[in-house]
Short mmCIF file of C-alpha atoms in Angstrom, two decimals:
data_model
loop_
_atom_site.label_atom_id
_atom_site.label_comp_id
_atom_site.label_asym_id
_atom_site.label_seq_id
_atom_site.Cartn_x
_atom_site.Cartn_y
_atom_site.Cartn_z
CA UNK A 840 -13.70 -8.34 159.79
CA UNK A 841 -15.37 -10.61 156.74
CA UNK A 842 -16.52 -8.57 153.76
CA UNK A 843 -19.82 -9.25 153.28
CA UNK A 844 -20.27 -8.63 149.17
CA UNK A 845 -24.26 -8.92 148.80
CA UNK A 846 -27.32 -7.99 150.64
CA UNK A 847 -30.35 -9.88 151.75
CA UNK A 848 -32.45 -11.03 149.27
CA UNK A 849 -29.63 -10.13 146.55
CA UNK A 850 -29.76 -13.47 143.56
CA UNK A 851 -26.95 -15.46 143.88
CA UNK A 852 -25.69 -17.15 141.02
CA UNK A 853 -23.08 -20.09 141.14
CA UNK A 854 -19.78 -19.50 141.35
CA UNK A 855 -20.48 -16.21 142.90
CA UNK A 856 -18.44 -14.79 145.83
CA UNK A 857 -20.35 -14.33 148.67
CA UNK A 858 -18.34 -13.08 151.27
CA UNK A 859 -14.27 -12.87 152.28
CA UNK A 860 -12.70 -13.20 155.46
CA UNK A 861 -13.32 -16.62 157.90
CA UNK A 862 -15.98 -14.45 159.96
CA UNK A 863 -18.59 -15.34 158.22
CA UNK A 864 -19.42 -19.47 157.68
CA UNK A 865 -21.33 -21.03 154.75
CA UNK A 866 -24.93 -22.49 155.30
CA UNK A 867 -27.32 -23.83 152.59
CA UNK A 868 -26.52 -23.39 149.30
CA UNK A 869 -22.83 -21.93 149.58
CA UNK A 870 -19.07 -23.79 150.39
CA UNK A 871 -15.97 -22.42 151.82
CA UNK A 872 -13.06 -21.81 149.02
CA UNK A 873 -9.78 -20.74 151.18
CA UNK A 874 -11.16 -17.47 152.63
CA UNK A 875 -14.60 -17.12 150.23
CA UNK A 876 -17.93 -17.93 150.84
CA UNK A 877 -19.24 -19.05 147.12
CA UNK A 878 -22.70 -19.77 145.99
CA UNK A 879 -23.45 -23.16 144.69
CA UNK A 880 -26.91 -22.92 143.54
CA UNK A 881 -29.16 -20.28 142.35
CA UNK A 882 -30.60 -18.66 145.19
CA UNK A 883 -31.96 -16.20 147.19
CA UNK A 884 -29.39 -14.75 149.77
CA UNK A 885 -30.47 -14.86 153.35
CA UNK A 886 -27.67 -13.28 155.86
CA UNK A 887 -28.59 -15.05 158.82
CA UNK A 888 -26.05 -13.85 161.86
CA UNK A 889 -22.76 -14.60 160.62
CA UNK A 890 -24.17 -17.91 158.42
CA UNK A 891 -24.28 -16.79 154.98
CA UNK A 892 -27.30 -19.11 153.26
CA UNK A 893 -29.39 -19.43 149.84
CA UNK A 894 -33.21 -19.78 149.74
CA UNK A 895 -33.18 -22.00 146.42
CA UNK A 896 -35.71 -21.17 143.90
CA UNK A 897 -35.69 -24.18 141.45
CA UNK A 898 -35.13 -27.77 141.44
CA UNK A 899 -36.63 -31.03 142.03
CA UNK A 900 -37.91 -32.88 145.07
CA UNK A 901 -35.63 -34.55 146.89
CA UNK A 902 -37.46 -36.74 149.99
CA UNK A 903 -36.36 -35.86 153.30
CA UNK A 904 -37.55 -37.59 156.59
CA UNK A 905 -40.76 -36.12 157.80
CA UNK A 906 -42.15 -34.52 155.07
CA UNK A 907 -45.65 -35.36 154.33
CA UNK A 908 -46.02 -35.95 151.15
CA UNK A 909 -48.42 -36.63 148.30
CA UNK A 910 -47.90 -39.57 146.65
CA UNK A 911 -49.13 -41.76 143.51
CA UNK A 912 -50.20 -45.86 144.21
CA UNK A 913 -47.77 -47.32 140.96
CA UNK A 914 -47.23 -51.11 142.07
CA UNK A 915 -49.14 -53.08 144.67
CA UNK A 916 -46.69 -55.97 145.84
CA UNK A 917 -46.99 -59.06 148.32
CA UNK A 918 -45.88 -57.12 151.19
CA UNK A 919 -46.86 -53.45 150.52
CA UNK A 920 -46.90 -50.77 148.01
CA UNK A 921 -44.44 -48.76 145.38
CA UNK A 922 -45.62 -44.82 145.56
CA UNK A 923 -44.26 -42.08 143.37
CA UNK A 924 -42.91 -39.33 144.91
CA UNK A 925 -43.00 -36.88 142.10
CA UNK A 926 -38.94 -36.75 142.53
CA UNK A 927 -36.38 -38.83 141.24
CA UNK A 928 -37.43 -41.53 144.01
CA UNK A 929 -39.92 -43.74 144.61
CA UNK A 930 -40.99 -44.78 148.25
CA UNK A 931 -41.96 -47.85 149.66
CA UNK A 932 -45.20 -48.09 152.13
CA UNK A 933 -44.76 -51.85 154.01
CA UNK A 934 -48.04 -53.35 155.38
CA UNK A 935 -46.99 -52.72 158.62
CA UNK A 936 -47.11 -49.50 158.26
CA UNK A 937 -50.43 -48.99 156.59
CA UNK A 938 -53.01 -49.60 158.72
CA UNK A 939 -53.45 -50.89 162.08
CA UNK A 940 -55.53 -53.16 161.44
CA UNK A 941 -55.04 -57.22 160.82
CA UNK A 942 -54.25 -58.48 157.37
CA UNK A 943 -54.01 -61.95 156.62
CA UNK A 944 -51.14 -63.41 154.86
CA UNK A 945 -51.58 -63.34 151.36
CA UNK A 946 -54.50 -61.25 151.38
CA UNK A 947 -55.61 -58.96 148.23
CA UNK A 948 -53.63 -55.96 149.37
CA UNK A 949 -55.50 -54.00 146.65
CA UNK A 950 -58.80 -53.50 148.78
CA UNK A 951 -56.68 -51.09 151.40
CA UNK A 952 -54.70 -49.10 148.01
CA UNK A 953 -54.76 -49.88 144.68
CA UNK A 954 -52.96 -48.42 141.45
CA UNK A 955 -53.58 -45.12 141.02
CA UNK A 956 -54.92 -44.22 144.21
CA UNK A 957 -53.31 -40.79 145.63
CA UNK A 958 -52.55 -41.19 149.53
CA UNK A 959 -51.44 -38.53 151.62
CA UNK A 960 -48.19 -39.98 153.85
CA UNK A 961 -45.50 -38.72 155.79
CA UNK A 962 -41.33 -40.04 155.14
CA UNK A 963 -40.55 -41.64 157.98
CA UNK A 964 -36.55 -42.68 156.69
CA UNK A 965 -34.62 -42.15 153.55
CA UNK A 966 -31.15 -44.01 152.96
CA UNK A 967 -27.99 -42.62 151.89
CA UNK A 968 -29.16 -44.46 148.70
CA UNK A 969 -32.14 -42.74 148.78
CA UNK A 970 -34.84 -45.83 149.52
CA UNK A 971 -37.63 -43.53 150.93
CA UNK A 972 -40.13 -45.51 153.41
CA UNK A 973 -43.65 -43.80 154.81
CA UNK A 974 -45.92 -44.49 157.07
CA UNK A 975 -50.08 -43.71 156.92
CA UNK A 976 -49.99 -43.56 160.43
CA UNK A 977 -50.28 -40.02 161.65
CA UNK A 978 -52.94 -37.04 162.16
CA UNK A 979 -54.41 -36.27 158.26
CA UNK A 980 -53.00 -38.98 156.50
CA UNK A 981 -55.28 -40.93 154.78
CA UNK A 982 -56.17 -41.81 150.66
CA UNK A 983 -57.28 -38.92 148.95
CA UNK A 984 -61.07 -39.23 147.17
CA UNK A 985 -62.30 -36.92 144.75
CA UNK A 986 -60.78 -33.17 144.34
CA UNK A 987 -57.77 -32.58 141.64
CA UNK A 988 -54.21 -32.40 142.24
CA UNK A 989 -51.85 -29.81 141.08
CA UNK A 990 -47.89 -29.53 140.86
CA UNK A 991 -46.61 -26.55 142.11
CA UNK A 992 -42.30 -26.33 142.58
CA UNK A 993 -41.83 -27.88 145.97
CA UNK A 994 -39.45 -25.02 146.88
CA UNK A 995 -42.43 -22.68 146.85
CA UNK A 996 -44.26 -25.21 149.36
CA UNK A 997 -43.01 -23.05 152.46
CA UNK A 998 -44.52 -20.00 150.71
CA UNK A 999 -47.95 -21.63 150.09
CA UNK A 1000 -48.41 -22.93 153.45
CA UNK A 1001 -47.13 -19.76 154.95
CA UNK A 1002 -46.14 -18.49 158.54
CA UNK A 1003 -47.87 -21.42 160.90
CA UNK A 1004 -49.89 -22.59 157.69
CA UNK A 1005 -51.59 -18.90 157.45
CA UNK A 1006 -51.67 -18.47 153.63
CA UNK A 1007 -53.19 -22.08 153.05
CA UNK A 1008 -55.52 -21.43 155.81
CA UNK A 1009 -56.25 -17.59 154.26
CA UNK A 1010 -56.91 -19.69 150.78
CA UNK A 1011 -59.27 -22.44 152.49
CA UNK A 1012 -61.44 -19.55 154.47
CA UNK A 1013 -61.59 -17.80 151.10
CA UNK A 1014 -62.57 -20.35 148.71
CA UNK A 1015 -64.51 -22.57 151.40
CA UNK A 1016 -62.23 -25.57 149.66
CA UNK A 1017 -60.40 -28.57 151.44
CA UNK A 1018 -56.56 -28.30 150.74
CA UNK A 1019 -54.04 -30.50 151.05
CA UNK A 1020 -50.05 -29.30 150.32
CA UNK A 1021 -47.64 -31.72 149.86
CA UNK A 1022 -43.88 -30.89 150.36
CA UNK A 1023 -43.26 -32.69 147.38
CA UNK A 1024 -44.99 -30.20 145.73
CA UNK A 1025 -48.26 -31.81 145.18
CA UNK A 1026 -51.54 -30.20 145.86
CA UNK A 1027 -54.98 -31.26 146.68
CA UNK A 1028 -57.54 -29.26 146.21
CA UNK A 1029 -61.57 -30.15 146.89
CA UNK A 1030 -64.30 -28.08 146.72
CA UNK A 1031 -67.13 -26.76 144.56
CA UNK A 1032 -65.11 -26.72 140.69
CA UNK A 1033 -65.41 -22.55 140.72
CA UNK A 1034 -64.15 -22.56 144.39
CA UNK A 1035 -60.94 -25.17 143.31
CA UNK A 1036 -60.37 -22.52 140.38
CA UNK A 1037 -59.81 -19.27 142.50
CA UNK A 1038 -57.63 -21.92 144.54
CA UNK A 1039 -55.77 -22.79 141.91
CA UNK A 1040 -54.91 -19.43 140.44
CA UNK A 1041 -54.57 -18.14 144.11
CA UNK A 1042 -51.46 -20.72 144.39
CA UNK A 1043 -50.26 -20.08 141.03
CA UNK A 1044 -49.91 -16.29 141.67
CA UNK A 1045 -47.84 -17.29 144.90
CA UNK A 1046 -46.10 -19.64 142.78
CA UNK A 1047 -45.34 -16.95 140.73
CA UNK A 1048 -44.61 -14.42 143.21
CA UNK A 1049 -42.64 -16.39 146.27
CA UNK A 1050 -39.97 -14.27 146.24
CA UNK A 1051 -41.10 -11.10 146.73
CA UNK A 1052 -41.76 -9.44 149.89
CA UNK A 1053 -45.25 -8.56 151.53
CA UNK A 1054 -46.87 -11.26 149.38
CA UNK A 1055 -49.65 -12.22 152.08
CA UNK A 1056 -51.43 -8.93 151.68
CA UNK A 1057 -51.14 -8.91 148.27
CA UNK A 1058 -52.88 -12.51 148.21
CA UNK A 1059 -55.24 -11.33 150.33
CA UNK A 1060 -56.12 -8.56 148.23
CA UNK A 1061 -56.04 -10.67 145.58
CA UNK A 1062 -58.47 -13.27 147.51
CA UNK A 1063 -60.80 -10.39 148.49
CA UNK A 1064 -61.51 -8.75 145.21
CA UNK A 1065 -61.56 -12.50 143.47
CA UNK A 1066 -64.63 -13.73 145.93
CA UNK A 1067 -66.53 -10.22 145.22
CA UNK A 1068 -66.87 -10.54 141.21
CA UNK A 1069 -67.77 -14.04 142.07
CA UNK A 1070 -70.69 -12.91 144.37
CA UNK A 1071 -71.90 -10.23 141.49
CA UNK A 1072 -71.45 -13.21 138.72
CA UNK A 1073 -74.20 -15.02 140.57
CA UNK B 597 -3.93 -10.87 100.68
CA UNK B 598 -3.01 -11.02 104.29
CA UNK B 599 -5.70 -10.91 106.70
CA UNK B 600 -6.12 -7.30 107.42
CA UNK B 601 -9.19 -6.79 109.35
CA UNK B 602 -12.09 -8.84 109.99
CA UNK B 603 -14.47 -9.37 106.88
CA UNK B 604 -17.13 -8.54 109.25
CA UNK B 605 -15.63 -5.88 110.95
CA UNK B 606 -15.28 -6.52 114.16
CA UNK B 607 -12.36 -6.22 116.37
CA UNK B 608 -9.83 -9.27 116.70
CA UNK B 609 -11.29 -9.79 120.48
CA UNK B 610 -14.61 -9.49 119.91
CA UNK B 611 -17.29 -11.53 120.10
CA UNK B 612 -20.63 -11.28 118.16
CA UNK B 613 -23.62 -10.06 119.89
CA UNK B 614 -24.73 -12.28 122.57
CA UNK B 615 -27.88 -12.42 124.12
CA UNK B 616 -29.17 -14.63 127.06
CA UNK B 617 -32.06 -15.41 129.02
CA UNK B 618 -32.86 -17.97 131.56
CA UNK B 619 -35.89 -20.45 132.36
CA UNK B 620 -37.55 -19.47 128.39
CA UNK B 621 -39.49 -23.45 128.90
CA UNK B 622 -41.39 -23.27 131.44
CA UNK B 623 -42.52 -27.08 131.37
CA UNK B 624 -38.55 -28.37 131.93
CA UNK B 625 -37.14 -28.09 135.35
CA UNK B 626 -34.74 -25.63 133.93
CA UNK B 627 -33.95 -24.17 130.80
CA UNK B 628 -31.92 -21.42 128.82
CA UNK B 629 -31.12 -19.94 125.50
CA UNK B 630 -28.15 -18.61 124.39
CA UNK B 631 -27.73 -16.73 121.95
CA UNK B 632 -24.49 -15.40 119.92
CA UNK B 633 -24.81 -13.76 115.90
CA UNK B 634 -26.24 -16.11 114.34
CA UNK B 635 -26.12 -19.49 116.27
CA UNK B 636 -29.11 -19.85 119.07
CA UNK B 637 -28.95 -22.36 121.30
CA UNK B 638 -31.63 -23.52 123.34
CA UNK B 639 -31.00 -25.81 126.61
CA UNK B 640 -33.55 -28.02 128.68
CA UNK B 641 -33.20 -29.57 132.05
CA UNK B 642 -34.95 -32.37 133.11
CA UNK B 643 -33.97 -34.10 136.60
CA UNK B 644 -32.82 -35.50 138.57
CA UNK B 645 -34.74 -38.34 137.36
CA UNK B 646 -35.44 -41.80 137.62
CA UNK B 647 -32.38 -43.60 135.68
CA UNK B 648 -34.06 -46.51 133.52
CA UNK B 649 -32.13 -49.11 132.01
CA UNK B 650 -30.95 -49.83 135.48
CA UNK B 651 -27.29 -50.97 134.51
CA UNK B 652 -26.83 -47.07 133.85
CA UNK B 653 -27.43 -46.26 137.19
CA UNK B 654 -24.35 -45.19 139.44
CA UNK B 655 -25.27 -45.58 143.00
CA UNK B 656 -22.64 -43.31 144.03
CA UNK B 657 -23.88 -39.64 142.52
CA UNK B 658 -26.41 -39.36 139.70
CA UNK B 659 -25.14 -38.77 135.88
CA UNK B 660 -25.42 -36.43 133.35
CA UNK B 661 -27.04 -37.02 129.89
CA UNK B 662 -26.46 -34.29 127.46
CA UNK B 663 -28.06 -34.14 123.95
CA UNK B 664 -26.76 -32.03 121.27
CA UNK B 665 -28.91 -31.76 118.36
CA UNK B 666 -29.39 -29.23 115.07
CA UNK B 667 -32.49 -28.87 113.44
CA UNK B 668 -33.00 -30.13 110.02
CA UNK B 669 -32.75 -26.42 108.33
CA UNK B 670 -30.33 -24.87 111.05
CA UNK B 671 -27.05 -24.51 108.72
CA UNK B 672 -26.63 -22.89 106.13
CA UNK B 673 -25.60 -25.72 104.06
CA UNK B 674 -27.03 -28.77 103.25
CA UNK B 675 -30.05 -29.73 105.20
CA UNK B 676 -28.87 -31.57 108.55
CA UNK B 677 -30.67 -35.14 108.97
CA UNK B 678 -32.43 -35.73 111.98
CA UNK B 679 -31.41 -38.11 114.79
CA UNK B 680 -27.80 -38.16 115.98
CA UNK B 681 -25.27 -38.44 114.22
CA UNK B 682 -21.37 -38.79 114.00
CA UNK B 683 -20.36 -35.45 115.07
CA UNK B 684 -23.44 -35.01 117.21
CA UNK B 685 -22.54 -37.57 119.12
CA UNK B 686 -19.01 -36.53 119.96
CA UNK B 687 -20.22 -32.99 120.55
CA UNK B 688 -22.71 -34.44 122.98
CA UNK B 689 -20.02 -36.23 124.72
CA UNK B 690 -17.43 -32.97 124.95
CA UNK B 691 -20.46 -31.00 126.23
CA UNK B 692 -21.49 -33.68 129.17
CA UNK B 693 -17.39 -33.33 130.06
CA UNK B 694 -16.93 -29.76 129.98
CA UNK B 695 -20.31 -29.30 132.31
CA UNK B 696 -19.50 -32.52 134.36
CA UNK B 697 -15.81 -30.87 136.70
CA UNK B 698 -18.07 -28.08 138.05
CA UNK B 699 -21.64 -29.97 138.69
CA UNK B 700 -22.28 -31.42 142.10
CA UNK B 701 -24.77 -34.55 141.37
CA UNK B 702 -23.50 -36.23 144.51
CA UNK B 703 -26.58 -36.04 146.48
CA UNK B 704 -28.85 -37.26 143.60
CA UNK B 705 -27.73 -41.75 143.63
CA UNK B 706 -28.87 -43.68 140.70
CA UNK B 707 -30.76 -40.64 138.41
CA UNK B 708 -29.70 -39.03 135.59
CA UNK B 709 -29.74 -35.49 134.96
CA UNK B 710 -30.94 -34.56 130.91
CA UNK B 711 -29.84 -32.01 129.04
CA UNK B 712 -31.20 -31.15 125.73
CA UNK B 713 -29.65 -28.74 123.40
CA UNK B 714 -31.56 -27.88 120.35
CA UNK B 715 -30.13 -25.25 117.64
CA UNK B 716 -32.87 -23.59 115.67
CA UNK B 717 -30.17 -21.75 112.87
CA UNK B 718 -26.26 -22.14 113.51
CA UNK B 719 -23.59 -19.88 111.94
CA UNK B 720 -20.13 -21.82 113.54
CA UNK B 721 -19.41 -21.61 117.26
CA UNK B 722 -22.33 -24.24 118.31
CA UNK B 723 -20.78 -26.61 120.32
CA UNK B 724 -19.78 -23.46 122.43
CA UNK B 725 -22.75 -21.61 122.69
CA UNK B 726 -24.43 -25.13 123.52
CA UNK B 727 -22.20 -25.53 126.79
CA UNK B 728 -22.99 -21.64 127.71
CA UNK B 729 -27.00 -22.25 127.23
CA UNK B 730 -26.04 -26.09 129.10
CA UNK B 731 -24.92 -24.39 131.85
CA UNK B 732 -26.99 -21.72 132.46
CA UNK B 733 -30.13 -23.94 132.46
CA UNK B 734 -28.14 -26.71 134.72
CA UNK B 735 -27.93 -23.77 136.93
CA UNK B 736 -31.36 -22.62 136.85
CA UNK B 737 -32.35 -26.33 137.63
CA UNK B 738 -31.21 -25.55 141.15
CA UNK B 739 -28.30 -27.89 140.81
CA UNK B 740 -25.60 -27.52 143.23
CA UNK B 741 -22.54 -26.22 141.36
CA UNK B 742 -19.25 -24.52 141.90
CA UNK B 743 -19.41 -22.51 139.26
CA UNK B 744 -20.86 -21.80 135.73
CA UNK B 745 -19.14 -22.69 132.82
CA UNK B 746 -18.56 -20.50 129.87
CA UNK B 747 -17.60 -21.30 126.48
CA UNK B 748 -16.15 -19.67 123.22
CA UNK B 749 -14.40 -20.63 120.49
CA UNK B 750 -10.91 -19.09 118.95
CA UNK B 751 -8.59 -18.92 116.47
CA UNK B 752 -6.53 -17.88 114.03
CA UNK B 753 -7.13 -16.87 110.25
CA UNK B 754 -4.23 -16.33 108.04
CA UNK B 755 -1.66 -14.58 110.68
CA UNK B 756 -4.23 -12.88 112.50
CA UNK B 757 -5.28 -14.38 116.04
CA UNK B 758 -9.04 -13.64 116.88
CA UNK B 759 -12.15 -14.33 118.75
CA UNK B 760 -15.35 -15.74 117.90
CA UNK B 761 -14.93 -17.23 114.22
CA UNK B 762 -18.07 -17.17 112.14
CA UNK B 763 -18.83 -19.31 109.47
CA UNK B 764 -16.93 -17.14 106.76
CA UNK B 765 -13.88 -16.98 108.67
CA UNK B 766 -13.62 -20.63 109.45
CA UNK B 767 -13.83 -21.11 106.04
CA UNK B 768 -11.14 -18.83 104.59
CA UNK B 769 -9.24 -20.15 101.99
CA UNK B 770 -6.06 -17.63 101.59
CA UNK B 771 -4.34 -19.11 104.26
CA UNK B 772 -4.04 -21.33 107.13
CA UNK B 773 -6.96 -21.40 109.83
CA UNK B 774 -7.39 -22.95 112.93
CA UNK B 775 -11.05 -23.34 114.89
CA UNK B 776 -10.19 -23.79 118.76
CA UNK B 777 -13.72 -24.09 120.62
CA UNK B 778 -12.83 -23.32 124.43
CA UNK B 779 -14.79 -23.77 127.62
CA UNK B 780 -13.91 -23.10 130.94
CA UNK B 781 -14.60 -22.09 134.49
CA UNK B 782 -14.66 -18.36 134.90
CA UNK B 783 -13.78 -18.05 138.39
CA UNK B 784 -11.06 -20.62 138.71
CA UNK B 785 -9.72 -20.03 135.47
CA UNK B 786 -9.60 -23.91 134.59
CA UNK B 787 -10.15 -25.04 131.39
CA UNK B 788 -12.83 -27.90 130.59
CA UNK B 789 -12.89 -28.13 127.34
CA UNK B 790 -10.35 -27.74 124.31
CA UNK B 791 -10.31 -28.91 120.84
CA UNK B 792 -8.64 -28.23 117.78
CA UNK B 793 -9.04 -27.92 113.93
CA UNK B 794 -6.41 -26.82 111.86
CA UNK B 795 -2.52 -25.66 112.47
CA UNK B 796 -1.05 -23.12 114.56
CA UNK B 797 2.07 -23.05 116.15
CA UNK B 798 2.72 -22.81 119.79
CA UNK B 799 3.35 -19.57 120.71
CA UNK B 800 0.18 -18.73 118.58
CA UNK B 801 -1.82 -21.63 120.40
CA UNK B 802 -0.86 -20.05 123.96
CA UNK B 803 -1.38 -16.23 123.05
CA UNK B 804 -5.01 -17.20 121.36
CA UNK B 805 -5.85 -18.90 124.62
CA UNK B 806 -5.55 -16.25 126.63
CA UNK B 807 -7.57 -13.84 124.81
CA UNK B 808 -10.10 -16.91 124.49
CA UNK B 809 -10.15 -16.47 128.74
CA UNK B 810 -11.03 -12.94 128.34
CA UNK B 811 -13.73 -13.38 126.29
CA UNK B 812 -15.48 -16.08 128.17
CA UNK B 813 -15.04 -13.84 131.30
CA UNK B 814 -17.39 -11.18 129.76
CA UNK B 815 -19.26 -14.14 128.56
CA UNK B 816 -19.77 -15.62 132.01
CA UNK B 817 -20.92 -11.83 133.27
CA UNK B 818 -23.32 -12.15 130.65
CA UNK B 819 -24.61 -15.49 131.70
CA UNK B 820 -24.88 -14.48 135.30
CA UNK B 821 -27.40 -11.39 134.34
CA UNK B 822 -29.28 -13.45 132.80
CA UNK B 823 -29.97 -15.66 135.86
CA UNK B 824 -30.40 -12.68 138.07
CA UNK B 825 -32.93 -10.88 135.76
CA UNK B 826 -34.96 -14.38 136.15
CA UNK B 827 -36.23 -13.52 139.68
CA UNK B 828 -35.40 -9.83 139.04
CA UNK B 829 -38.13 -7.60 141.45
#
């Protein structure tokens, strides 16, 4: 039998042994070293069967196919459009894959996006050289018009959206806002500016408080109590 | 007058007092200080970035930048000019390559990884303490590495072998000193970094190396509490 050497939710730190024995295997975040399982990252242990993984807690974004992501209009070329990722990357949006509809050749591509506009797309490949492309065309993406962004660490994203998207959908019920989360780690927020506050400290707090356990009732609490003074301020 | 005891009377294997804490910049993507007598060091993270000039770029794994940099009143001596210098330089360069064997940048093509390493007051021992503070925030960038590296310098004073020279023992003038900074890899016991300054003979150079190991493994046990207390409940 493996010894197992930490518990669930223990902090890994790198270098760390994990585990002994070839019982157990290495998943996210860990690698085999003759008979240990070491951490490679900083991380939050998750003992998942016999896979030994980390839930990282830091770091940048790094695109991965699928993702729908928020995205920044920085270069408007002949055949499509240069969009920062808010990671290391930029991605490429081709014509093609903007909008169905017909655009002559050499037309003003500007009139669809132009420089500066936010967009909300989803990755649709990413090379081994890390050339991201996306696509608009999907449910909910679209350019984004009026509301404010915020950057939140795109490792917390799963915690903000929640179970099924129930903490963003606890936040939008609460402050009656339009929300938008990015897996890059980009946030829209739209609503009435005290309404995008309470959002905005709502999502800092989970930010904040990700990796402890029972956080949805605490943010509901939170929610709760926040919308009540708000009521009496009025 | 031999060497007896240490003029600041501490043992021959100990270290000053260190203290650490992780992610103390909350704007970088991770960050660290590092803290050991009288030298603080102070460690950003920024990246993986974009890589700009382009010729830089290695389209094979990203690359490490690391900055090494004393503020003007941080010595004790004369006051340190800003910018890099000389011996900044180099120390910048033996930092990137003692952090470089254990970091994983592999998945991050053509960016660059920064490191910035400021010292607000230094009392000997920088360079070290710079690599510790390096690669604690490195790791609290959630980069993927096999282990942390931790870093100390030794030597000897007169006939004495010892741990952790401050700035009056690297200075001793009654005899023959040698300042060997150290860094290394706690849990594979490799070395990744190893200068010298001074004379000592072999046997010496071998024994003082040892004890340098030692001390960096309590050094690395105090690095890794330091990450864990981060995201302590």
């Amino acid at each position: 039998m493996s010894k197992i050497n930490v518990k669930n939710k223990d902090i890994a730190v790198p270098g760390e042994v994990l585990a002994v024995g070839m019982e157990s295997f290495p998943g996210i975040g860990t690698y085999r070293e003759g008979e240990n399982i070491v951490a490679s990252r900083l991380g939050l242990v998750q003992l998942d069967g016999r896979t030994i993984k980390l839930i990282l807690l830091s770091g940048r974004y790094i695109p991965k196919r699928g993702d729908t992501i928020i995205c920044k209009v920085i270069d408007v070329g002949f055949s499509g459009w240069r969009l920062e990722t808010n990671g290391p990357y930029s991605a490429m949006l081709s014509m093609k894959d903007a909008t169905s509809q017909f655009i002559a050749r050499g037309a003003d591509l500007t009139q669809f996006y132009d420089l500066g506009d936010q967009i909300v797309c989803s990755i649709t490949n990413v090379t081994s050289q890390k050339l991201v492309d996306v696509t608009m065309k999907g449910p909910g993406l679209r350019k984004l018009s009026g509301g404010r962004i915020i950057e939140v660490s795109s490792n917390k994203v799963p915690r903000i959206i929640g179970k099924q998207g129930s903490m963003v959908s606890m936040i939008k019920d609460a402050t009656k806002c339009n929300i938008t989360v990015g897996q890059n780690g980009l946030v829209w927020i739209d609503g009435s500016p005290e309404d995008e506050l309470l959002a905005i400290t709502t999502i800092r707090k989970i930010e904040e408080e990700s990796h402890l356990s029972g956080l949805t009732d605490k943010i509901k609490e939170f929610l709760d109590k926040n919308k009540k003074t708000q009521k009496t301020d009025k | 007058m031999a060497y007896k005891e240490r003029l600041n009377g501490r043992k021959f294997d100990e270290t000053r007092k260190i203290e650490a804490k992780a992610g103390v910049i909350p704007r970088a993507d991770g960050s660290a200080m590092f803290k050991i007598g009288n030298t603080w060091a102070y460690a950003a993270v920024y990246g993986p970035r974009n890589l700009h000039p382009k010729f830089l770029q290695d389209p094979s794994k990203g690359i490490l930048r690391c900055n090494y940099n004393m503020m003007p009143f941080s010595s004790s001596g004369d006051r340190v000019r800003p910018g890099s210098s000389r011996r900044s330089k180099e120390i910048s360069l033996v930092t990137e390559k003692a952090l470089l064997p254990v970091l994983d940048l592999s998945e991050y093509p053509n960016s660059v990884v920064d490191v910035f390493i400021e010292f607000p007051q230094t009392e000997a021992g920088s360079r070290c303490a710079g690599i510790c503070a390096a690669a604690m925030a490195l790791a609290d960038a959630g980069l993927a590495m096999k282990d942390l590296v931790a870093a100390v310098s030794v030597g000897r004073v007169d006939d004495k072998l010892l741990v952790d020279l401050d700035y009056n023992e690297e200075a001793y003038e009654e005899g023959p000193v040698a300042d060997i900074p150290i860094a290394m890899s706690p849990n594979y016991g490799k070395v990744t970094l190893l200068q010298m300054d001074g004379l000592i003979s072999k046997e010496q150079l071998k024994k003082v190396i040892e004890m340098g190991k030692k001390a960096c493994k309590d050094i690395y046990e105090v690095q890794k509490k330091a990450l864990k207390d981060r995201y302590k409940i």
